[in-house]
Amino acid sequence: MEENSSLVYGLEFQVSNRIASHCSILTSRTLFVTQARALASQQAESNDVRFFVATQSLKPNNQLHVVDLNEDSSALQSRIFAHPYGEVWRLTASPHDPRLLASCYSLLKGGTQVVMETALLTLPESLEPKDSEQEFLAFEHAETLATSEYGAEVRTTEFHPSDPNQLACVVDGKIVLLNRGEAATRVVAEINAKNVPKFTTGRWSHFHQGNHFIALHDCSIRSYDVRDPNHVVWSIEEAHSQMVRDLDCNPNKQCHIVSGGDDGVMKVWDFRNTKEHVFARSDHHHWIWSVRFNTYHDQLLLSSGSDGKVLLTCAGSVSSEAPEVITAADVVEQVGASEPREHLADGLLQTFDQHEDSVYGVEWSTADPWMFASLSYDGRMIISKVPKQYKYQILL
């Protein structure tokens, strides 16, 4: 894939027996374009650039697309799985098992009631169709998690960062902890937040031995200790002036998180001091739906929103690669040496505006730290790269 170029993958309902390749560029042959908002990147065994996308259609034949990028030929290849359970609102990929995904979906029950459920989906070892006449691939195993007694809206299912058997489901105003046993996944604990009608979403903290789970509620952010359901470790009340939509944890700098919300502001917080954010940008013109730290170079942040844009931002001053304070001794050592390294300045680096609809998801590739995918509601997934001038400024 060439620098400063993008590849476009168009989701569509398949009406033929095609399983393998899609064009990397949308053409007039695209039929029955469907909506989508669920995007995830391959987390475990990150040797290949792979993204997962799922459709959100009222029709019963929803699909999950496994999209691989061949970097030598810049070609996209997809495998399409039937997802008959309902319209998909969120996907998460296991950091331990490359074949395991969690899907949160909505479906109609009793003819009138819309509920949200979640299932663990296991891909087969081989993604090649066994039968050339087979229209869609099938999951090797699908397990619907028993969350109905805790609420009707499952917002997300999150895999624990270090324990492959532990999961957390955000259901209404509860955080339900589950353990994957040999027979079935079972509930082992429940955090029932007081005075919180419904959470928006949540995420495990990468630190604190994996004992903290961070959840969003209205305009606030709260962290819970899963060992003590009644213990709120810290909270940021009124973190945004409007609803907080998403958060991410800095994988390289402890205590730092990023959040984005309906106020169009992206904020980085050090939750050791919850009174004030340490970095903020308001470059979006509408709601922010997704925010992500770069896994390797955490000064790079991605955000996407209802303004149809994906923004690449630098927050180097608060990253793990922040420039060190130069002392008088350092100045003496630099006398006669080459000019000091010029660090990437804080602020908006690049606006990616190829989308024509709200961009609900953005994810970095774990195989290539300079590559990322974004997904808009019209079913367009675009794979892009960090512009080379910023890449070289970070590396050199």
Coordinates of N, CA and C in Angstrom, one line a residue, residues 98-259:
P98 N -6.9 -15.3 18.2 CA -7.2 -14.5 17.0 C -8.5 -15.0 16.3
R99 N -9.0 -16.1 16.8 CA -10.3 -16.6 16.2 C -11.5 -16.2 16.9
L100 N -11.4 -15.5 18.0 CA -12.5 -15.2 18.9 C -12.9 -13.7 18.9
L101 N -14.2 -13.5 18.7 CA -14.8 -12.2 18.7 C -16.0 -12.2 19.6
A102 N -16.4 -10.9 20.0 CA -17.6 -10.7 20.8 C -18.5 -9.8 20.0
S103 N -19.7 -10.2 19.8 CA -20.7 -9.3 19.0 C -21.8 -8.9 19.9
C104 N -22.1 -7.6 19.9 CA -23.3 -7.1 20.6 C -24.3 -6.7 19.5
Y105 N -25.5 -7.2 19.6 CA -26.5 -7.1 18.5 C -27.9 -6.9 19.1
S106 N -28.8 -6.3 18.3 CA -30.2 -6.1 18.7 C -31.1 -7.0 17.9
L107 N -32.2 -7.5 18.5 CA -33.1 -8.3 17.8 C -34.5 -8.1 18.4
L108 N -35.5 -8.5 17.6 CA -36.9 -8.3 18.0 C -37.4 -9.6 18.7
K109 N -38.0 -9.4 19.9 CA -38.5 -10.5 20.6 C -40.0 -10.3 20.9
G110 N -40.8 -11.4 20.7 CA -42.2 -11.3 21.0 C -42.9 -10.4 20.0
G111 N -42.3 -10.0 18.9 CA -42.9 -9.2 17.9 C -42.9 -7.8 18.2
T112 N -42.6 -7.3 19.4 CA -42.7 -5.9 19.7 C -41.5 -5.4 20.5
Q113 N -40.8 -6.2 21.3 CA -39.7 -5.7 22.1 C -38.4 -5.9 21.5
V114 N -37.6 -4.8 21.4 CA -36.3 -4.8 20.9 C -35.3 -5.0 22.1
V115 N -34.5 -6.0 22.0 CA -33.5 -6.3 23.1 C -32.1 -6.4 22.5
M116 N -31.1 -6.2 23.3 CA -29.7 -6.3 22.9 C -29.1 -7.5 23.6
E117 N -28.4 -8.3 22.9 CA -27.8 -9.5 23.4 C -26.3 -9.5 23.0
T118 N -25.5 -10.4 23.5 CA -24.1 -10.5 23.1 C -23.8 -12.0 22.9
A119 N -22.9 -12.3 22.0 CA -22.5 -13.7 21.7 C -21.0 -13.7 21.5
L120 N -20.3 -14.8 21.9 CA -18.9 -15.1 21.5 C -18.9 -15.9 20.2
L121 N -18.2 -15.4 19.2 CA -18.1 -16.0 17.9 C -16.7 -16.6 17.7
T122 N -16.6 -17.8 17.3 CA -15.3 -18.4 17.1 C -15.2 -18.7 15.6
L123 N -14.2 -18.1 14.9 CA -14.0 -18.4 13.5 C -13.4 -19.8 13.3
P124 N -13.6 -20.4 12.2 CA -12.9 -21.7 11.9 C -11.4 -21.5 11.7
E125 N -10.7 -22.6 11.8 CA -9.2 -22.5 11.6 C -8.9 -22.1 10.2
S126 N -9.7 -22.6 9.3 CA -9.5 -22.3 7.9 C -10.6 -21.4 7.4
L127 N -10.3 -20.3 6.8 CA -11.3 -19.4 6.3 C -11.7 -19.6 4.9
E128 N -11.2 -20.7 4.3 CA -11.6 -21.1 2.9 C -12.9 -21.9 3.0
P129 N -13.8 -21.6 2.0 CA -15.1 -22.3 2.0 C -14.9 -23.8 1.7
K130 N -15.5 -24.7 2.4 CA -15.4 -26.1 2.1 C -16.2 -26.5 0.9
D131 N -17.2 -25.7 0.6 CA -18.1 -26.0 -0.6 C -18.1 -24.8 -1.5
S132 N -17.8 -25.0 -2.8 CA -17.7 -23.8 -3.7 C -19.1 -23.2 -3.9
E133 N -20.2 -24.0 -3.6 CA -21.5 -23.4 -3.7 C -22.0 -22.7 -2.5
Q134 N -21.2 -22.8 -1.4 CA -21.6 -22.2 -0.2 C -21.6 -20.6 -0.3
E135 N -22.7 -20.1 0.1 CA -22.9 -18.6 -0.1 C -22.1 -17.8 1.0
F136 N -22.3 -18.3 2.3 CA -21.6 -17.6 3.4 C -20.9 -18.7 4.3
L137 N -19.8 -18.3 4.9 CA -19.1 -19.1 5.8 C -19.9 -19.1 7.2
A138 N -19.7 -20.2 7.9 CA -20.3 -20.3 9.2 C -19.3 -20.3 10.3
F139 N -19.7 -19.8 11.5 CA -18.8 -19.8 12.6 C -18.6 -21.2 13.2
E140 N -17.4 -21.5 13.6 CA -17.2 -22.8 14.2 C -18.0 -23.0 15.5
H141 N -18.2 -21.9 16.2 CA -18.9 -22.0 17.5 C -19.5 -20.6 17.8
A142 N -20.7 -20.6 18.2 CA -21.3 -19.3 18.7 C -22.1 -19.6 20.0
E143 N -21.7 -18.8 21.0 CA -22.3 -18.9 22.3 C -22.9 -17.6 22.8
T144 N -24.2 -17.6 22.9 CA -25.0 -16.5 23.4 C -24.8 -16.4 24.9
L145 N -24.4 -15.3 25.4 CA -24.1 -15.1 26.9 C -25.4 -14.8 27.6
A146 N -25.6 -15.3 28.8 CA -26.8 -15.2 29.6 C -26.8 -13.9 30.3
T147 N -27.3 -12.8 29.7 CA -27.3 -11.5 30.3 C -28.7 -10.9 30.5
S148 N -29.7 -11.7 30.0 CA -31.1 -11.1 30.0 C -31.6 -10.7 31.4
E149 N -31.2 -11.4 32.4 CA -31.7 -11.1 33.8 C -31.0 -9.9 34.3
Y150 N -30.0 -9.3 33.7 CA -29.3 -8.1 34.2 C -29.8 -6.9 33.4
G151 N -30.5 -7.0 32.3 CA -30.9 -5.9 31.6 C -31.2 -6.2 30.1
A152 N -31.7 -5.2 29.4 CA -32.2 -5.5 28.0 C -31.2 -4.8 27.0
E153 N -30.2 -4.1 27.5 CA -29.3 -3.4 26.5 C -27.9 -3.7 26.9
V154 N -27.3 -4.6 26.1 CA -25.8 -4.9 26.2 C -25.0 -3.9 25.3
R155 N -24.3 -3.1 26.0 CA -23.6 -2.0 25.2 C -22.2 -2.5 24.7
T156 N -21.5 -3.4 25.4 CA -20.3 -3.9 24.9 C -19.9 -5.1 25.7
T157 N -19.1 -6.0 25.1 CA -18.5 -7.1 25.8 C -17.0 -7.0 25.6
E158 N -16.2 -6.9 26.7 CA -14.8 -6.6 26.7 C -14.0 -7.7 27.2
F159 N -13.0 -8.1 26.4 CA -12.1 -9.2 26.9 C -11.0 -8.6 27.8
H160 N -10.7 -9.4 28.9 CA -9.7 -8.9 29.9 C -8.4 -8.8 29.2
P161 N -7.6 -7.8 29.5 CA -6.3 -7.7 28.8 C -5.3 -8.7 29.1
S162 N -5.4 -9.4 30.2 CA -4.3 -10.5 30.5 C -4.9 -11.8 30.8
D163 N -6.2 -11.9 31.3 CA -6.8 -13.2 31.6 C -7.7 -13.6 30.4
P164 N -7.3 -14.7 29.7 CA -8.1 -15.1 28.5 C -9.5 -15.6 28.9
N165 N -9.8 -15.9 30.1 CA -11.1 -16.5 30.5 C -12.0 -15.5 31.1
Q166 N -11.6 -14.2 31.3 CA -12.4 -13.3 32.0 C -13.0 -12.3 31.0
L167 N -14.3 -11.9 31.1 CA -15.0 -11.0 30.3 C -15.8 -10.0 31.2
A168 N -16.1 -8.9 30.6 CA -17.0 -7.9 31.2 C -18.0 -7.5 30.2
C169 N -19.3 -7.5 30.6 CA -20.4 -7.0 29.8 C -21.0 -5.8 30.4
V170 N -21.2 -4.7 29.7 CA -21.9 -3.5 30.2 C -23.3 -3.7 29.8
V171 N -24.2 -3.9 30.8 CA -25.6 -4.1 30.6 C -26.4 -3.1 31.4
D172 N -27.1 -2.2 30.7 CA -27.9 -1.2 31.3 C -27.0 -0.5 32.3
G173 N -27.3 -0.4 33.6 CA -26.5 0.2 34.7 C -25.7 -0.7 35.4
K174 N -25.3 -1.9 34.8 CA -24.5 -2.9 35.5 C -23.3 -3.3 34.7
I175 N -22.3 -3.7 35.4 CA -21.1 -4.4 34.8 C -21.1 -5.8 35.2
V176 N -21.3 -6.7 34.3 CA -21.4 -8.1 34.6 C -20.1 -8.8 34.2
L177 N -19.5 -9.5 35.2 CA -18.2 -10.2 35.0 C -18.5 -11.6 34.8
L178 N -17.9 -12.2 33.7 CA -18.1 -13.6 33.4 C -16.8 -14.3 33.3
N179 N -16.8 -15.6 33.4 CA -15.7 -16.5 33.3 C -16.0 -17.6 32.3
R180 N -15.0 -17.7 31.3 CA -15.2 -18.8 30.3 C -14.7 -20.1 30.8
G181 N -15.7 -21.0 31.2 CA -15.3 -22.3 31.6 C -15.2 -23.3 30.5
E182 N -15.0 -24.5 30.8 CA -14.9 -25.6 29.8 C -16.2 -25.9 29.2
A183 N -17.3 -25.8 30.0 CA -18.6 -26.1 29.5 C -19.3 -24.9 28.9
A184 N -19.3 -23.8 29.6 CA -20.0 -22.6 29.2 C -19.5 -21.4 30.0
T185 N -19.8 -20.2 29.4 CA -19.4 -19.0 30.1 C -20.4 -18.7 31.2
R186 N -20.0 -18.4 32.4 CA -20.9 -18.2 33.5 C -20.6 -16.8 34.2
V187 N -21.7 -16.2 34.7 CA -21.5 -15.0 35.5 C -20.9 -15.3 36.8
V188 N -19.9 -14.5 37.2 CA -19.2 -14.7 38.5 C -19.3 -13.5 39.4
A189 N -19.7 -12.3 38.9 CA -19.9 -11.2 39.7 C -20.7 -10.1 39.0
E190 N -21.2 -9.2 39.8 CA -22.0 -8.1 39.2 C -21.7 -6.8 39.9
I191 N -21.4 -5.7 39.2 CA -21.3 -4.4 39.7 C -22.5 -3.6 39.4
N192 N -23.3 -3.3 40.4 CA -24.5 -2.5 40.2 C -24.3 -1.1 40.6
A193 N -24.1 -0.2 39.6 CA -23.8 1.2 39.9 C -25.0 1.9 40.5
K194 N -24.7 2.6 41.6 CA -25.8 3.3 42.3 C -26.1 4.6 41.5
N195 N -27.4 4.9 41.4 CA -27.9 6.1 40.8 C -27.4 6.3 39.4
V196 N -27.2 5.1 38.7 CA -26.8 5.2 37.3 C -27.8 4.4 36.5
P197 N -28.7 5.0 35.8 CA -29.7 4.2 35.0 C -29.1 3.3 33.9
K198 N -28.2 3.9 33.1 CA -27.6 3.1 32.0 C -26.2 3.7 31.8
F199 N -25.2 2.7 31.6 CA -23.9 3.1 31.1 C -24.0 3.2 29.5
T200 N -23.0 4.0 29.0 CA -22.9 4.1 27.6 C -22.0 3.0 27.0
T201 N -20.8 2.8 27.6 CA -19.9 1.7 27.2 C -18.9 1.6 28.3
G202 N -17.8 0.8 28.1 CA -16.8 0.6 29.1 C -15.6 -0.1 28.5
R203 N -14.5 -0.1 29.3 CA -13.3 -0.7 28.9 C -12.4 -1.1 30.1
W204 N -11.7 -2.2 30.0 CA -10.7 -2.6 31.0 C -9.6 -1.6 31.0
S205 N -9.0 -1.3 32.2 CA -7.8 -0.6 32.3 C -6.6 -1.6 32.0
H206 N -5.6 -1.1 31.3 CA -4.5 -2.0 31.0 C -3.6 -2.2 32.2
F207 N -3.8 -1.4 33.2 CA -2.9 -1.4 34.4 C -3.6 -1.9 35.6
H208 N -3.0 -1.8 36.8 CA -3.6 -2.2 38.1 C -4.0 -3.7 38.1
Q209 N -3.1 -4.5 37.5 CA -3.3 -5.9 37.4 C -4.6 -6.4 36.8
G210 N -5.2 -5.5 36.0 CA -6.4 -5.8 35.3 C -7.6 -5.9 36.2
N211 N -7.5 -5.1 37.4 CA -8.6 -5.2 38.3 C -9.6 -4.0 38.2
H212 N -9.3 -3.1 37.3 CA -10.1 -1.9 37.2 C -10.9 -1.9 35.9
F213 N -12.2 -1.5 35.9 CA -13.0 -1.4 34.7 C -13.5 0.0 34.7
I214 N -13.4 0.7 33.5 CA -13.8 2.1 33.4 C -15.1 2.1 32.6
A215 N -16.1 2.8 33.1 CA -17.4 2.9 32.4 C -17.8 4.3 32.2
L216 N -18.6 4.5 31.2 CA -19.1 5.9 30.9 C -20.5 6.0 31.2
H217 N -20.9 7.1 31.8 CA -22.3 7.3 32.2 C -22.6 8.8 31.9
D218 N -23.5 9.1 31.0 CA -23.9 10.4 30.7 C -22.7 11.3 30.3
C219 N -22.4 12.3 31.2 CA -21.2 13.1 30.9 C -20.0 12.7 31.8
S220 N -20.1 11.6 32.5 CA -19.1 11.3 33.5 C -18.3 10.0 33.2
I221 N -17.2 9.8 33.8 CA -16.3 8.6 33.6 C -16.1 8.1 35.0
R222 N -16.3 6.7 35.2 CA -16.0 6.1 36.5 C -15.2 4.8 36.4
S223 N -14.4 4.6 37.3 CA -13.6 3.4 37.3 C -13.9 2.6 38.6
Y224 N -14.2 1.3 38.3 CA -14.6 0.4 39.4 C -13.6 -0.7 39.6
D225 N -13.4 -1.1 40.9 CA -12.5 -2.2 41.2 C -13.4 -3.5 41.2
V226 N -13.1 -4.4 40.3 CA -13.9 -5.6 40.1 C -13.8 -6.5 41.3
R227 N -12.8 -6.3 42.2 CA -12.8 -7.1 43.4 C -13.7 -6.7 44.5
D228 N -14.2 -5.4 44.4 CA -15.1 -4.8 45.4 C -16.2 -4.1 44.6
P229 N -17.3 -4.7 44.4 CA -18.4 -4.1 43.6 C -18.9 -2.7 44.1
N230 N -18.6 -2.4 45.3 CA -19.1 -1.2 45.9 C -18.0 -0.1 45.9
H231 N -16.9 -0.4 45.3 CA -15.8 0.6 45.4 C -15.6 1.3 44.0
V232 N -15.9 2.6 44.0 CA -15.5 3.4 42.8 C -14.1 4.0 43.1
V233 N -13.1 3.5 42.3 CA -11.7 3.9 42.5 C -11.5 5.4 42.2
W234 N -12.1 5.9 41.1 CA -12.0 7.3 40.8 C -13.1 7.7 39.9
S235 N -13.5 8.9 39.8 CA -14.5 9.4 38.9 C -14.2 10.7 38.4
I236 N -14.6 11.0 37.2 CA -14.5 12.3 36.6 C -15.9 12.8 36.2
E237 N -16.5 13.6 37.1 CA -17.8 14.1 36.9 C -17.8 15.2 35.9
E238 N -18.8 15.2 35.1 CA -18.9 16.3 34.1 C -17.6 16.4 33.2
A239 N -17.1 15.2 32.8 CA -15.9 15.2 32.0 C -16.1 15.9 30.7
H240 N -17.3 15.8 30.2 CA -17.7 16.6 29.0 C -19.0 17.3 29.2
S241 N -19.2 18.4 28.4 CA -20.5 19.2 28.6 C -21.7 18.4 28.1
Q242 N -21.5 17.4 27.3 CA -22.5 16.6 26.8 C -22.1 15.1 26.9
M243 N -22.9 14.2 26.5 CA -22.7 12.8 26.7 C -21.3 12.3 26.2
V244 N -20.6 11.5 27.0 CA -19.3 10.9 26.6 C -19.7 9.6 25.8
R245 N -19.1 9.5 24.6 CA -19.4 8.4 23.7 C -18.4 7.3 23.8
D246 N -17.1 7.6 24.0 CA -16.1 6.6 23.9 C -14.8 7.0 24.7
L247 N -14.0 6.0 25.0 CA -12.8 6.2 25.7 C -11.8 5.2 25.3
D248 N -10.5 5.4 25.6 CA -9.5 4.5 25.3 C -8.4 4.7 26.4
C249 N -7.6 3.7 26.7 CA -6.6 3.7 27.7 C -5.2 3.8 27.0
N250 N -4.3 4.7 27.4 CA -3.0 4.7 26.8 C -2.2 3.5 27.2
P251 N -1.8 2.6 26.3 CA -1.2 1.4 26.6 C 0.2 1.5 27.1
N252 N 0.8 2.7 26.9 CA 2.2 3.0 27.3 C 2.4 3.9 28.4
K253 N 1.4 4.6 28.9 CA 1.5 5.6 30.0 C 0.4 5.4 31.0
Q254 N 0.8 4.9 32.1 CA -0.2 4.6 33.2 C -0.9 5.8 33.6
C255 N -2.2 5.6 33.9 CA -3.1 6.6 34.4 C -3.6 7.6 33.3
H256 N -3.3 7.4 32.1 CA -3.8 8.3 31.0 C -4.9 7.6 30.2
I257 N -6.0 8.3 30.0 CA -7.1 7.9 29.1 C -7.4 9.0 28.2
V258 N -8.1 8.7 27.1 CA -8.7 9.7 26.2 C -10.2 9.5 26.1
S259 N -10.9 10.6 26.0 CA -12.4 10.5 25.9 C -12.9 11.4 24.8

